[in-house]
CSV table of C-alpha atoms in Angstrom, one decimal:
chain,number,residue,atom,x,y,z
A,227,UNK,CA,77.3,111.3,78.6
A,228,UNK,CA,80.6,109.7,77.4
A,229,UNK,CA,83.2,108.2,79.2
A,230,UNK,CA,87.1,108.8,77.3
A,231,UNK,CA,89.8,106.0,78.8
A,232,UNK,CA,93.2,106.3,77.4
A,233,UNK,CA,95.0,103.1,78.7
A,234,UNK,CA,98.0,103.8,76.0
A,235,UNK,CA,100.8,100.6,76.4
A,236,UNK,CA,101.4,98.0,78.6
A,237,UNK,CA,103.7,100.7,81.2
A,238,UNK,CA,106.7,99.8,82.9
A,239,UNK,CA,106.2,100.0,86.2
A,240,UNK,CA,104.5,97.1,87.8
A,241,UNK,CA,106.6,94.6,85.2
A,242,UNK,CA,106.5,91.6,85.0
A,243,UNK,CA,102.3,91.7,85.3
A,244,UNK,CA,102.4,93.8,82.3
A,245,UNK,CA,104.6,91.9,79.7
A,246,UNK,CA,101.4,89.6,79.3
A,247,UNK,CA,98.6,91.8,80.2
A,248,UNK,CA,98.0,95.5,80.0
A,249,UNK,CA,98.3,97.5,83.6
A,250,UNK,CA,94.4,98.9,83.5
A,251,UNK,CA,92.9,94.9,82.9
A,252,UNK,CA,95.1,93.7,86.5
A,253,UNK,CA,92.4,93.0,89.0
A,254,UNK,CA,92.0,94.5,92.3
A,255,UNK,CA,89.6,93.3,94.8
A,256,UNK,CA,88.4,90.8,91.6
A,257,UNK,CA,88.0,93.4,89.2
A,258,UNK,CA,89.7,94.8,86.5
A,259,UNK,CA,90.8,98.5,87.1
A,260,UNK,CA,89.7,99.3,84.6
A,261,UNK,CA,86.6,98.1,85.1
A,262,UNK,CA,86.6,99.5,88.4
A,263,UNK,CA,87.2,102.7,87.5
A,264,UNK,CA,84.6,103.2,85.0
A,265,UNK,CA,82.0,102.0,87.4
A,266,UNK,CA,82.9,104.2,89.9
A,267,UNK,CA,83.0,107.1,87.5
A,268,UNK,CA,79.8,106.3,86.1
A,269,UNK,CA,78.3,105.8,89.9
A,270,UNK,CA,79.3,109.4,90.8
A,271,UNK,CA,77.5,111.1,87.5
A,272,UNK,CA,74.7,109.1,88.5
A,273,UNK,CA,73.9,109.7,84.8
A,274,UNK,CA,73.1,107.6,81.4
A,275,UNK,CA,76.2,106.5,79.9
A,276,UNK,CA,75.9,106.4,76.2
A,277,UNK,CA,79.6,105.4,74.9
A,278,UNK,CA,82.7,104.6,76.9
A,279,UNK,CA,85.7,105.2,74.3
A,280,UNK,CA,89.0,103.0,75.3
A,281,UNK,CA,92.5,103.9,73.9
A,282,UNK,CA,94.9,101.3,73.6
A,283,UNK,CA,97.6,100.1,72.4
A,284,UNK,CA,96.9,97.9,68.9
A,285,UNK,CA,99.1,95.1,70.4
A,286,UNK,CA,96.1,94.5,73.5
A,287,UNK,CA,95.0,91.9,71.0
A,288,UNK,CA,91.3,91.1,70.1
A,289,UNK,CA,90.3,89.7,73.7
A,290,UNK,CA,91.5,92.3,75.4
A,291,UNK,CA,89.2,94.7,73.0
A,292,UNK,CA,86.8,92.2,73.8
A,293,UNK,CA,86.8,92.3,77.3
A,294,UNK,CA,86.7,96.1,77.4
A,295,UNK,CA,83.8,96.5,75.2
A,296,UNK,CA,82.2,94.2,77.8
A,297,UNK,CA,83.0,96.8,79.9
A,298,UNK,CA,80.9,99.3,77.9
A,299,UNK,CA,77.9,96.8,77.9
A,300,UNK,CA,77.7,96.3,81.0
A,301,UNK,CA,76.3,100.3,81.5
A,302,UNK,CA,74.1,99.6,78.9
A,303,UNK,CA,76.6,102.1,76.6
A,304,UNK,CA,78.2,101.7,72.9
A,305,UNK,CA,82.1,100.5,73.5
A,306,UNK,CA,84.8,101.5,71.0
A,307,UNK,CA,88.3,101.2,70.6
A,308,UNK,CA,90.8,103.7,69.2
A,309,UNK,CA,94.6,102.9,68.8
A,310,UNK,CA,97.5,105.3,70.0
A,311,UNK,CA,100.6,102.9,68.7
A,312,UNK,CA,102.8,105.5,69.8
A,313,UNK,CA,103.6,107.3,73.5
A,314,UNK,CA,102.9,110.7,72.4
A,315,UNK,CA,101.5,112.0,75.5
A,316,UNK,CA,97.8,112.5,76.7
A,317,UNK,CA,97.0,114.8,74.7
A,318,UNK,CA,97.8,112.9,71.7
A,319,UNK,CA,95.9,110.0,73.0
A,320,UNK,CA,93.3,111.8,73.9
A,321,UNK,CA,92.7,113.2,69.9
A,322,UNK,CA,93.0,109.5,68.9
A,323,UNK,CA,89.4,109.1,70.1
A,324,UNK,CA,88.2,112.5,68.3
A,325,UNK,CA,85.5,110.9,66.4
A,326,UNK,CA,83.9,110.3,69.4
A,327,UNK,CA,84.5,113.7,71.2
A,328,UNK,CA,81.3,115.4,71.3
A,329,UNK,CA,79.1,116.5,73.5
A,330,UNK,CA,79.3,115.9,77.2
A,331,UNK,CA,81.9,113.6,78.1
A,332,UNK,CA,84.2,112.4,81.3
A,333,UNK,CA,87.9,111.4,80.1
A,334,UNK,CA,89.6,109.5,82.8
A,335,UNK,CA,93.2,108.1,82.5
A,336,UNK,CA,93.3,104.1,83.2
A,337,UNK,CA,95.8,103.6,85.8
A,338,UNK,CA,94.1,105.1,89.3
A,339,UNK,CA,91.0,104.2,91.3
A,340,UNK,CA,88.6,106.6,93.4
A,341,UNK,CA,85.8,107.0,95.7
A,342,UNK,CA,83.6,109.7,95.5
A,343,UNK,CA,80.2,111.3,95.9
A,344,UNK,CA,79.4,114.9,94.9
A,345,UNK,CA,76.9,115.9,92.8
A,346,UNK,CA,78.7,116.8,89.3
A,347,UNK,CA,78.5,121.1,88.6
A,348,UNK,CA,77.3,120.7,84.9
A,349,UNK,CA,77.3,124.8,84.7
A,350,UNK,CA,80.6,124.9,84.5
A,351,UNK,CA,82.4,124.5,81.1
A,352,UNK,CA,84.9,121.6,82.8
A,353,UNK,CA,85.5,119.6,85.9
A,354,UNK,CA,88.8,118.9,86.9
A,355,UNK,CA,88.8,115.9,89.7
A,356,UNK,CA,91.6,117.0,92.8
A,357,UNK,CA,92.4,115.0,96.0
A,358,UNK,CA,94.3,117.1,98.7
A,359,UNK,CA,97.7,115.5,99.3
A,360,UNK,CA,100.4,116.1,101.8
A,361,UNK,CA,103.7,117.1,99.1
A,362,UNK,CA,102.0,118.9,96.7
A,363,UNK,CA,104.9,119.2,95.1
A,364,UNK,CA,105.5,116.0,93.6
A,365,UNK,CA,102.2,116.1,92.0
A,366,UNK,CA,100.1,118.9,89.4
A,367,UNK,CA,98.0,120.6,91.5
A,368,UNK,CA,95.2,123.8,90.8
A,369,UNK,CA,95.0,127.3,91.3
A,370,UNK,CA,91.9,128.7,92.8
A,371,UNK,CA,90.5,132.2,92.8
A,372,UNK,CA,87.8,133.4,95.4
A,373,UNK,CA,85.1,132.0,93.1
A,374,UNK,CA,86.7,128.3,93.9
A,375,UNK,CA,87.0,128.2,90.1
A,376,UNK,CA,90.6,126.9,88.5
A,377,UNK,CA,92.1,129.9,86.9
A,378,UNK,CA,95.6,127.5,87.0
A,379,UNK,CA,97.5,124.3,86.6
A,380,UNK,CA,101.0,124.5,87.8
A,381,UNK,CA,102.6,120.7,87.3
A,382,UNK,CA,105.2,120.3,90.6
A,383,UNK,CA,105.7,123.7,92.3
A,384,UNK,CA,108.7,124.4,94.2
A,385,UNK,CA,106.2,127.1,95.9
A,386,UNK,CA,103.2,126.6,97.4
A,387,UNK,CA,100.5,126.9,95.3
A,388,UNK,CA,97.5,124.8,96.9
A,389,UNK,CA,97.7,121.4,98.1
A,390,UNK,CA,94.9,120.3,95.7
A,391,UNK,CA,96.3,117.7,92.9
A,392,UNK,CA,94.9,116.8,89.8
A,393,UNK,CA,94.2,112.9,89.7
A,394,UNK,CA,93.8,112.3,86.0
A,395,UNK,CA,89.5,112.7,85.9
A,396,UNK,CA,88.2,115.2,83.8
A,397,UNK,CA,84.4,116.1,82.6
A,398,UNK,CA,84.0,118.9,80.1
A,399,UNK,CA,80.6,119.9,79.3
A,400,UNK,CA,81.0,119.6,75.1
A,401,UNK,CA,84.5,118.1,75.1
A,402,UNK,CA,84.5,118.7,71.4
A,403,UNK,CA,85.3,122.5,73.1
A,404,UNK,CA,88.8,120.4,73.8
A,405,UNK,CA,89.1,118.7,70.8
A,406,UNK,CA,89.2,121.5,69.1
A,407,UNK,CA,91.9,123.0,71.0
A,408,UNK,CA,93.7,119.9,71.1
A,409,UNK,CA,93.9,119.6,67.4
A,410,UNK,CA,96.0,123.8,68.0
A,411,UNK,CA,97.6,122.2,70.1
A,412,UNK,CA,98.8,119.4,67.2
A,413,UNK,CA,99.0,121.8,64.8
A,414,UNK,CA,101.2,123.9,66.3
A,415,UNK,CA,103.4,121.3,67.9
A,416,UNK,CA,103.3,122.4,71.0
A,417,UNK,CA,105.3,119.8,73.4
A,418,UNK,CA,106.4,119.5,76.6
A,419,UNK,CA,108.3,116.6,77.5
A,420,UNK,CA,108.5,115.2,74.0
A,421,UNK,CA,104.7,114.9,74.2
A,422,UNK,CA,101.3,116.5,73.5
A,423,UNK,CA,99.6,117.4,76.5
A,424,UNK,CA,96.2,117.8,78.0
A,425,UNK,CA,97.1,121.0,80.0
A,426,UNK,CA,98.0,123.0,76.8
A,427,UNK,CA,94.7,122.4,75.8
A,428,UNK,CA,92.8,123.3,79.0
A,429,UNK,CA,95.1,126.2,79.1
A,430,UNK,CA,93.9,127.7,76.1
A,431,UNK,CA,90.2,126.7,77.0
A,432,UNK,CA,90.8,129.4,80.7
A,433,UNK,CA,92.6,131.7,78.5
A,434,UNK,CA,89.3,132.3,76.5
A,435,UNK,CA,87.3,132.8,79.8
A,436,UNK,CA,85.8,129.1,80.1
A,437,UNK,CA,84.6,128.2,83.3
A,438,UNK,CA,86.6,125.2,85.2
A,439,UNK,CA,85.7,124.0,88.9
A,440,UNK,CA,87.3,121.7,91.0
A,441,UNK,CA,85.2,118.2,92.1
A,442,UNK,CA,87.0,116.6,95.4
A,443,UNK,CA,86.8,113.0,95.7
A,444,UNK,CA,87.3,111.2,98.9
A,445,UNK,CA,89.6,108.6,98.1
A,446,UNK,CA,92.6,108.4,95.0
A,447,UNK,CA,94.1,105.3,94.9
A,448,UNK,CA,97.1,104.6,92.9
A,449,UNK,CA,97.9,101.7,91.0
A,450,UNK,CA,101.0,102.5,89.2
A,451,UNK,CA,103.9,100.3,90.6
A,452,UNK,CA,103.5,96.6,93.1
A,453,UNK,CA,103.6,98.5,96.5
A,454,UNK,CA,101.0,101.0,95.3
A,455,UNK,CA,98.8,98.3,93.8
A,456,UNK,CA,98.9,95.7,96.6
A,457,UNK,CA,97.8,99.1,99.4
A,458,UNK,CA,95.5,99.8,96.7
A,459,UNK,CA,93.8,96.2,96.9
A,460,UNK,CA,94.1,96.4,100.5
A,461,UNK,CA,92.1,99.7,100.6
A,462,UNK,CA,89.6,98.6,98.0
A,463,UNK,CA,88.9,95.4,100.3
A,464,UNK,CA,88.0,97.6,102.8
A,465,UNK,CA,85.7,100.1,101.4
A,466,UNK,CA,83.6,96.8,99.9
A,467,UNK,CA,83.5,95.2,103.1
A,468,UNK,CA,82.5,98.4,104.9
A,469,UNK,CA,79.7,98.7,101.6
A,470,UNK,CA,78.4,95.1,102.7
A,471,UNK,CA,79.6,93.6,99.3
A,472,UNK,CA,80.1,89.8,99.4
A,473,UNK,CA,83.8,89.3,98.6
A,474,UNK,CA,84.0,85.5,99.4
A,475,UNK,CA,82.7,82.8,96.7
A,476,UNK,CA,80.4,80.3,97.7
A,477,UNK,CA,82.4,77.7,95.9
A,478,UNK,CA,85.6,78.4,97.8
A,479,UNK,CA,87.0,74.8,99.2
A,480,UNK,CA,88.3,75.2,103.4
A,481,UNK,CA,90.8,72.8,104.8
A,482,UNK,CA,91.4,73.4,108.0
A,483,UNK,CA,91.8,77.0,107.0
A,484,UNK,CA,91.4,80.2,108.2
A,485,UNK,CA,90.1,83.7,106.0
A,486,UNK,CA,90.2,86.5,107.7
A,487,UNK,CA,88.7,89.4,106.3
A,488,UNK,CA,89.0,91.2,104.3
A,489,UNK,CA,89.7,89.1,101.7
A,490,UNK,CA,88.4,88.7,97.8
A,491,UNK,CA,87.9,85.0,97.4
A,492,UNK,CA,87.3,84.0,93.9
A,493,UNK,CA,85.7,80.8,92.1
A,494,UNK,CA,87.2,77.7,92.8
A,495,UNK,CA,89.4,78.1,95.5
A,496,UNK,CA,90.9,75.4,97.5
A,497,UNK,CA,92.9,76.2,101.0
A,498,UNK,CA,94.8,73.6,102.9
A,499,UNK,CA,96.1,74.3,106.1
A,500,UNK,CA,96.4,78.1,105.2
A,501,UNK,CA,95.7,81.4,106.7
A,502,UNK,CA,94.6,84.0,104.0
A,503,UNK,CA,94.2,87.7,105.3
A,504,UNK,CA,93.5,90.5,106.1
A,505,UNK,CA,93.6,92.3,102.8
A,506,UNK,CA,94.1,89.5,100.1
A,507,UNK,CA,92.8,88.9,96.6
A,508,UNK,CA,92.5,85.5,95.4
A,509,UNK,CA,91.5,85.3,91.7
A,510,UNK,CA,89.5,82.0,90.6
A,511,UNK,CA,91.2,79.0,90.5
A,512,UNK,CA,93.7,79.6,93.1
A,513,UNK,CA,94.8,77.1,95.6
A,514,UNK,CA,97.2,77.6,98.7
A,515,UNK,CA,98.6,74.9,100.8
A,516,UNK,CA,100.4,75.0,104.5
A,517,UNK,CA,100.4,78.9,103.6
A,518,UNK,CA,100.0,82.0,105.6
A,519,UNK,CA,99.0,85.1,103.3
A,520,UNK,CA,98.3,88.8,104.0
A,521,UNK,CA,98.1,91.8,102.3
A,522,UNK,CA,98.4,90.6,98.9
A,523,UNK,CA,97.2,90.5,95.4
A,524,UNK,CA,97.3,87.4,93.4
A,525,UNK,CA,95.5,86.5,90.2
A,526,UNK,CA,93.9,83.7,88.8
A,527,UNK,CA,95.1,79.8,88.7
A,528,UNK,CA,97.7,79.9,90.2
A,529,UNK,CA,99.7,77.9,93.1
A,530,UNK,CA,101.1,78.9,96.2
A,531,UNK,CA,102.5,76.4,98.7
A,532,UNK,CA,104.8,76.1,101.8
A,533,UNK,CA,104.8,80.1,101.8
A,534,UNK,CA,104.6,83.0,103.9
A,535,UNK,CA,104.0,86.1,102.0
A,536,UNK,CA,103.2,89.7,103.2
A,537,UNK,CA,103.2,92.5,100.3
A,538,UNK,CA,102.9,89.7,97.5
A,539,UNK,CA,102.0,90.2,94.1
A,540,UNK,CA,101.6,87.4,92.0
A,541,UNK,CA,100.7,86.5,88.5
A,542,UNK,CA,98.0,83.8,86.6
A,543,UNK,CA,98.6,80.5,86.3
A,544,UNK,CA,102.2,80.9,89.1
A,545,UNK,CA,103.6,78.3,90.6
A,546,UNK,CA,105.4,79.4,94.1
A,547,UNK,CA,106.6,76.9,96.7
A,548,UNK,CA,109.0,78.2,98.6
A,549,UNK,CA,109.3,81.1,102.0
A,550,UNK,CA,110.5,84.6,100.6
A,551,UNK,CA,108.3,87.0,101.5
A,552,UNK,CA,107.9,90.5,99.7
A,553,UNK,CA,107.7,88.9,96.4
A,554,UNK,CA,106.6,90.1,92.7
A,555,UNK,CA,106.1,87.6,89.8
A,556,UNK,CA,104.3,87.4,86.5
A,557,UNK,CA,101.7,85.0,84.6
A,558,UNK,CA,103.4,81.4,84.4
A,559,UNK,CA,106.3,81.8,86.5
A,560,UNK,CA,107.5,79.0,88.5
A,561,UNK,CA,109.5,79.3,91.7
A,562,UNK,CA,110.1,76.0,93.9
């Protein structure tokens, strides 16, 4: 089994995180989405994972390529890196990995998290991962016929068409079935949105009679913009208390302080006279003084004094003294 993660650029929407470090490698809970992600999705296959293939942009830089491929070893799988240097759309990123698209293979986009357990249908020709929502019609949702299997993808409908939306999570049972479509879909320029895209070649895969079925999971948790991430850490917290996982480091240094869970404490910490929690993230190297913290996600080394912050998401190696509250800044920023 393979595991295909296009990550693409940096993205837009949760600037200024991203200007120095690439959306999917921003921790939640302590862990790189990424990372996260593949986990889980290796978790629910609850099968041996022989390759994970990232995308990325070739401006990620050797230790971010590093750090990914760490990823990979962790499974006990081959990592490889592919480039897509230009935003051409997911199907185009998806081809950028073609020398590895063989066999059976689970192709997961970068920038979501879920929770799940189902056991996989590997008689069908394709997966296609769905979360019921509540406006389907902001998202790309399924079609179903009375067999449950996908005979549809309709992207936004202004009519109801299920309330089942498609997350991003794919497995395909030889994915080089897609690759080969996908490279019809190249040659024949067919674009939507200025951009090459995954549906035209799963299309053309139902219009030859292949077999798609829909897996539900539990839990899709966005991570696209600060608001979505910060709930997103918030939730994650949760779900690894409830699974017993420690989330506090031993090493963590308490002055007169108060964590109240749950909270991801990492390495290093020192808290002076502060209150951190419910639902924070502390990367390593942190310290907070005569500060009261709560939902919030702030990353490695960095300081945070004199503050009360709800809805926070903060940078390495910051610097904030100060009492706004709803608050978004990058690696190395300095507010005082």
């Amino acid at each position: 089994m393979k595991i295909i993660v296009p990550m693409a650029g940096r993205g837009s929407r949760l600037r200024p995180h991203t200007l120095t470090i690439p959306k999917p490698l921003i921790p939640v809970a302590g862990k790189p989405i990424v990372h996260r992600l593949v986990e889980d999705i290796a978790a629910v296959l609850n099968q041996k994972i022989d390759e994970v293939a990232f995308v990325i942009h070739e401006s990620f830089g050797k230790q971010v390529e590093d750090d990914l491929i760490a990823i990979a070893q962790k499974l006990g799988a081959k990592g490889t890196i592919y480039y897509q240097n230009e935003a051409l759309g997911t199907g185009h990123a998806i081809m950028c990995a073609k020398d590895s698209l063989s066999g059976p293979a689970v192709i997961a986009y970068a920038d979501t998290l879920i929770r799940a357990d189902f056991d996989l249908d590997t008689t069908a020709d394709s997966v296609i991962w769905v979360k019921q929502v509540d406006q389907p019609e902001a998202f790309g949702v399924i079609n179903l016929n009375a067999n449950n299997e996908i005979v549809e993808l309709v992207e936004k409908p202004k009519e109801f068409v299920s309330d089942l939306a498609v997350i991003g999570i794919y497995y395909f049972k030889d994915v080089a079935v897609l690759k080969n479509e996908l490279q019809s879909v190249l040659d024949n320029n067919i674009i939507h949105g200025g951009e090459y895209q995954i549906n035209d070649g799963i299309k053309q895969m139902m219009a030859k009679g292949m077999k798609f079925v829909p897996g539900k999971v539990d839990e899709w948790m966005d991570c696209g913009n600060k608001d979505v991430t910060v709930e997103t850490n918030s939730r994650m917290l949760g779900f690894l208390q409830n699974d017993g996982v420690n989330l506090v480091d031993s090493n963590v240094k308490l002055e007169n302080s108060t964590i109240i869970p749950p909270c991801y404490i990492g390495e290093n910490v020192v808290l002076i006279n502060a209150t951190v929690g419910p639902n924070v993230s502390l990367g390593n190297g942190c310290k907070v003084e005569n500060s009261t913290i709560k939902n919030s996600l702030i990353q490695t080394h960095s300081n945070i004094k004199n503050a009360v912050l709800d809805n926070a998401m903060i940078g390495n190696h910051a610097s904030f003294d100060g009492k706004f509250t709803s608050i978004s800044i990058g690696d190395y920023s300095v507010l005082e």
